Amino acid sequence: MALLPILHYPDPRLHTRASPVTVVDDRIRQLAEDMAETMYAAPGVGLAATQVNVHERLVVIDVSEDKSGLMVLINPEILARDGEQTCEEGCLSVPGIYDVVTRAERVRVRALNTRGEAFEFDADGLLAVCVQHEIDHLDGKVFVEYLSQLKQNRIKTKLAKKARITA
């Protein structure tokens, strides 16, 4: 397993729309393992392949307290949305930035597992937020794009300043 470098906003590669995974093979399974290791080390609760500069529709999520609930979603799609919830989000690609985003309260999701088998599940609460957030990444969207242009500009300035200081 390997830790993968995470792209940071406003890197233009974060706006790349991911392509569907056509074959679930050892390469995809290894990528999922590496992404999970990277997510846990960051630490985070979700990571999309787009964030590690792989533009295929693959996400890993674990919203459990003890890192026992790893979910690998290949070619995930939201089949249905219901309700509305507003909560504070953060992102491994936008380190140190948190803000309030409104999303569906419940979602029905279809995906493939690491054996290439289709499955569906219902998600609510934090899992629903995480699924929507990660699928946004696959569609080339970062959570800060739900914020006002003023807030987006402030975030870009803050991250650019932080990058100069650490460089």
PDB file of N, CA, C and O in Angstrom, residues 89-120:
ATOM      1  N   GLU A  89     -18.822  21.404   6.408  1.00  0.00           N
ATOM      2  CA  GLU A  89     -17.998  20.452   5.676  1.00  0.00           C
ATOM      3  C   GLU A  89     -16.567  20.944   5.619  1.00  0.00           C
ATOM      4  O   GLU A  89     -16.300  22.139   5.652  1.00  0.00           O
ATOM      5  N   GLY A  90     -15.682  19.989   5.501  1.00  0.00           N
ATOM      6  CA  GLY A  90     -14.276  20.245   5.238  1.00  0.00           C
ATOM      7  C   GLY A  90     -13.864  19.325   4.111  1.00  0.00           C
ATOM      8  O   GLY A  90     -14.659  18.523   3.627  1.00  0.00           O
ATOM      9  N   CYS A  91     -12.613  19.420   3.691  1.00  0.00           N
ATOM     10  CA  CYS A  91     -12.169  18.618   2.553  1.00  0.00           C
ATOM     11  C   CYS A  91     -10.654  18.463   2.607  1.00  0.00           C
ATOM     12  O   CYS A  91      -9.942  19.436   2.888  1.00  0.00           O
ATOM     13  N   LEU A  92     -10.177  17.261   2.325  1.00  0.00           N
ATOM     14  CA  LEU A  92      -8.735  17.026   2.311  1.00  0.00           C
ATOM     15  C   LEU A  92      -8.038  17.839   1.227  1.00  0.00           C
ATOM     16  O   LEU A  92      -6.846  18.118   1.333  1.00  0.00           O
ATOM     17  N   SER A  93      -8.773  18.236   0.203  1.00  0.00           N
ATOM     18  CA  SER A  93      -8.199  19.066  -0.861  1.00  0.00           C
ATOM     19  C   SER A  93      -8.268  20.557  -0.549  1.00  0.00           C
ATOM     20  O   SER A  93      -7.747  21.369  -1.307  1.00  0.00           O
ATOM     21  N   VAL A  94      -8.927  20.906   0.541  1.00  0.00           N
ATOM     22  CA  VAL A  94      -9.029  22.300   0.967  1.00  0.00           C
ATOM     23  C   VAL A  94      -8.679  22.337   2.455  1.00  0.00           C
ATOM     24  O   VAL A  94      -9.527  22.591   3.304  1.00  0.00           O
ATOM     25  N   PRO A  95      -7.413  22.049   2.788  1.00  0.00           N
ATOM     26  CA  PRO A  95      -7.036  21.856   4.191  1.00  0.00           C
ATOM     27  C   PRO A  95      -7.254  23.092   5.059  1.00  0.00           C
ATOM     28  O   PRO A  95      -6.954  24.213   4.666  1.00  0.00           O
ATOM     29  N   GLY A  96      -7.847  22.821   6.234  1.00  0.00           N
ATOM     30  CA  GLY A  96      -8.051  23.890   7.209  1.00  0.00           C
ATOM     31  C   GLY A  96      -9.251  24.775   6.954  1.00  0.00           C
ATOM     32  O   GLY A  96      -9.502  25.702   7.720  1.00  0.00           O
ATOM     33  N   ILE A  97     -10.008  24.507   5.917  1.00  0.00           N
ATOM     34  CA  ILE A  97     -11.170  25.329   5.573  1.00  0.00           C
ATOM     35  C   ILE A  97     -12.441  24.526   5.849  1.00  0.00           C
ATOM     36  O   ILE A  97     -12.573  23.389   5.397  1.00  0.00           O
ATOM     37  N   TYR A  98     -13.364  25.138   6.575  1.00  0.00           N
ATOM     38  CA  TYR A  98     -14.645  24.514   6.876  1.00  0.00           C
ATOM     39  C   TYR A  98     -15.732  25.551   6.642  1.00  0.00           C
ATOM     40  O   TYR A  98     -15.562  26.722   6.963  1.00  0.00           O
ATOM     41  N   ASP A  99     -16.855  25.110   6.081  1.00  0.00           N
ATOM     42  CA  ASP A  99     -17.973  26.028   5.910  1.00  0.00           C
ATOM     43  C   ASP A  99     -19.256  25.225   5.769  1.00  0.00           C
ATOM     44  O   ASP A  99     -19.230  24.011   5.537  1.00  0.00           O
ATOM     45  N   VAL A 100     -20.366  25.910   5.895  1.00  0.00           N
ATOM     46  CA  VAL A 100     -21.681  25.285   5.885  1.00  0.00           C
ATOM     47  C   VAL A 100     -22.176  25.102   4.455  1.00  0.00           C
ATOM     48  O   VAL A 100     -22.116  26.026   3.642  1.00  0.00           O
ATOM     49  N   VAL A 101     -22.648  23.881   4.161  1.00  0.00           N
ATOM     50  CA  VAL A 101     -23.190  23.536   2.852  1.00  0.00           C
ATOM     51  C   VAL A 101     -24.532  22.841   3.066  1.00  0.00           C
ATOM     52  O   VAL A 101     -24.696  22.073   4.017  1.00  0.00           O
ATOM     53  N   THR A 102     -25.491  23.102   2.184  1.00  0.00           N
ATOM     54  CA  THR A 102     -26.794  22.444   2.242  1.00  0.00           C
ATOM     55  C   THR A 102     -26.836  21.336   1.193  1.00  0.00           C
ATOM     56  O   THR A 102     -26.494  21.565   0.032  1.00  0.00           O
ATOM     57  N   ARG A 103     -27.224  20.158   1.636  1.00  0.00           N
ATOM     58  CA  ARG A 103     -27.317  18.987   0.754  1.00  0.00           C
ATOM     59  C   ARG A 103     -28.578  18.194   1.100  1.00  0.00           C
ATOM     60  O   ARG A 103     -29.259  18.492   2.082  1.00  0.00           O
ATOM     61  N   ALA A 104     -28.833  17.148   0.314  1.00  0.00           N
ATOM     62  CA  ALA A 104     -29.963  16.264   0.607  1.00  0.00           C
ATOM     63  C   ALA A 104     -29.728  15.552   1.941  1.00  0.00           C
ATOM     64  O   ALA A 104     -28.596  15.196   2.275  1.00  0.00           O
ATOM     65  N   GLU A 105     -30.801  15.349   2.677  1.00  0.00           N
ATOM     66  CA  GLU A 105     -30.713  14.677   3.974  1.00  0.00           C
ATOM     67  C   GLU A 105     -30.557  13.161   3.813  1.00  0.00           C
ATOM     68  O   GLU A 105     -29.857  12.510   4.592  1.00  0.00           O
ATOM     69  N   ARG A 106     -31.198  12.615   2.786  1.00  0.00           N
ATOM     70  CA  ARG A 106     -31.141  11.169   2.525  1.00  0.00           C
ATOM     71  C   ARG A 106     -30.894  10.950   1.040  1.00  0.00           C
ATOM     72  O   ARG A 106     -31.439  11.686   0.204  1.00  0.00           O
ATOM     73  N   VAL A 107     -30.097   9.929   0.743  1.00  0.00           N
ATOM     74  CA  VAL A 107     -29.849   9.568  -0.653  1.00  0.00           C
ATOM     75  C   VAL A 107     -29.906   8.053  -0.810  1.00  0.00           C
ATOM     76  O   VAL A 107     -29.611   7.308   0.122  1.00  0.00           O
ATOM     77  N   ARG A 108     -30.314   7.646  -1.993  1.00  0.00           N
ATOM     78  CA  ARG A 108     -30.261   6.223  -2.398  1.00  0.00           C
ATOM     79  C   ARG A 108     -29.129   6.137  -3.412  1.00  0.00           C
ATOM     80  O   ARG A 108     -29.090   6.908  -4.386  1.00  0.00           O
ATOM     81  N   VAL A 109     -28.187   5.224  -3.196  1.00  0.00           N
ATOM     82  CA  VAL A 109     -26.968   5.149  -3.995  1.00  0.00           C
ATOM     83  C   VAL A 109     -26.814   3.769  -4.621  1.00  0.00           C
ATOM     84  O   VAL A 109     -27.115   2.753  -3.987  1.00  0.00           O
ATOM     85  N   ARG A 110     -26.336   3.767  -5.861  1.00  0.00           N
ATOM     86  CA  ARG A 110     -25.960   2.519  -6.540  1.00  0.00           C
ATOM     87  C   ARG A 110     -24.483   2.620  -6.883  1.00  0.00           C
ATOM     88  O   ARG A 110     -24.003   3.670  -7.321  1.00  0.00           O
ATOM     89  N   ALA A 111     -23.753   1.504  -6.697  1.00  0.00           N
ATOM     90  CA  ALA A 111     -22.327   1.472  -7.022  1.00  0.00           C
ATOM     91  C   ALA A 111     -21.912   0.028  -7.274  1.00  0.00           C
ATOM     92  O   ALA A 111     -22.716  -0.901  -7.123  1.00  0.00           O
ATOM     93  N   LEU A 112     -20.660  -0.129  -7.649  1.00  0.00           N
ATOM     94  CA  LEU A 112     -20.050  -1.448  -7.744  1.00  0.00           C
ATOM     95  C   LEU A 112     -19.104  -1.621  -6.562  1.00  0.00           C
ATOM     96  O   LEU A 112     -18.500  -0.649  -6.107  1.00  0.00           O
ATOM     97  N   ASN A 113     -18.947  -2.868  -6.102  1.00  0.00           N
ATOM     98  CA  ASN A 113     -17.961  -3.134  -5.055  1.00  0.00           C
ATOM     99  C   ASN A 113     -16.643  -3.579  -5.710  1.00  0.00           C
ATOM    100  O   ASN A 113     -16.525  -3.560  -6.944  1.00  0.00           O
ATOM    101  N   THR A 114     -15.669  -3.995  -4.911  1.00  0.00           N
ATOM    102  CA  THR A 114     -14.352  -4.348  -5.452  1.00  0.00           C
ATOM    103  C   THR A 114     -14.352  -5.676  -6.208  1.00  0.00           C
ATOM    104  O   THR A 114     -13.346  -6.029  -6.815  1.00  0.00           O
ATOM    105  N   ARG A 115     -15.460  -6.369  -6.200  1.00  0.00           N
ATOM    106  CA  ARG A 115     -15.600  -7.586  -7.023  1.00  0.00           C
ATOM    107  C   ARG A 115     -16.352  -7.276  -8.321  1.00  0.00           C
ATOM    108  O   ARG A 115     -16.648  -8.177  -9.101  1.00  0.00           O
ATOM    109  N   GLY A 116     -16.722  -6.008  -8.492  1.00  0.00           N
ATOM    110  CA  GLY A 116     -17.447  -5.611  -9.693  1.00  0.00           C
ATOM    111  C   GLY A 116     -18.934  -5.873  -9.618  1.00  0.00           C
ATOM    112  O   GLY A 116     -19.636  -5.789 -10.632  1.00  0.00           O
ATOM    113  N   GLU A 117     -19.438  -6.162  -8.423  1.00  0.00           N
ATOM    114  CA  GLU A 117     -20.852  -6.466  -8.233  1.00  0.00           C
ATOM    115  C   GLU A 117     -21.619  -5.195  -7.876  1.00  0.00           C
ATOM    116  O   GLU A 117     -21.163  -4.403  -7.043  1.00  0.00           O
ATOM    117  N   ALA A 118     -22.783  -5.023  -8.487  1.00  0.00           N
ATOM    118  CA  ALA A 118     -23.617  -3.860  -8.203  1.00  0.00           C
ATOM    119  C   ALA A 118     -24.313  -4.034  -6.858  1.00  0.00           C
ATOM    120  O   ALA A 118     -24.694  -5.156  -6.482  1.00  0.00           O
ATOM    121  N   PHE A 119     -24.435  -2.928  -6.129  1.00  0.00           N
ATOM    122  CA  PHE A 119     -25.207  -2.929  -4.885  1.00  0.00           C
ATOM    123  C   PHE A 119     -25.816  -1.553  -4.708  1.00  0.00           C
ATOM    124  O   PHE A 119     -25.393  -0.586  -5.339  1.00  0.00           O
ATOM    125  N   GLU A 120     -26.845  -1.491  -3.854  1.00  0.00           N
ATOM    126  CA  GLU A 120     -27.502  -0.232  -3.541  1.00  0.00           C
ATOM    127  C   GLU A 120     -27.603  -0.095  -2.031  1.00  0.00           C
ATOM    128  O   GLU A 120     -27.647  -1.101  -1.312  1.00  0.00           O
TER     129      GLU A 120
END
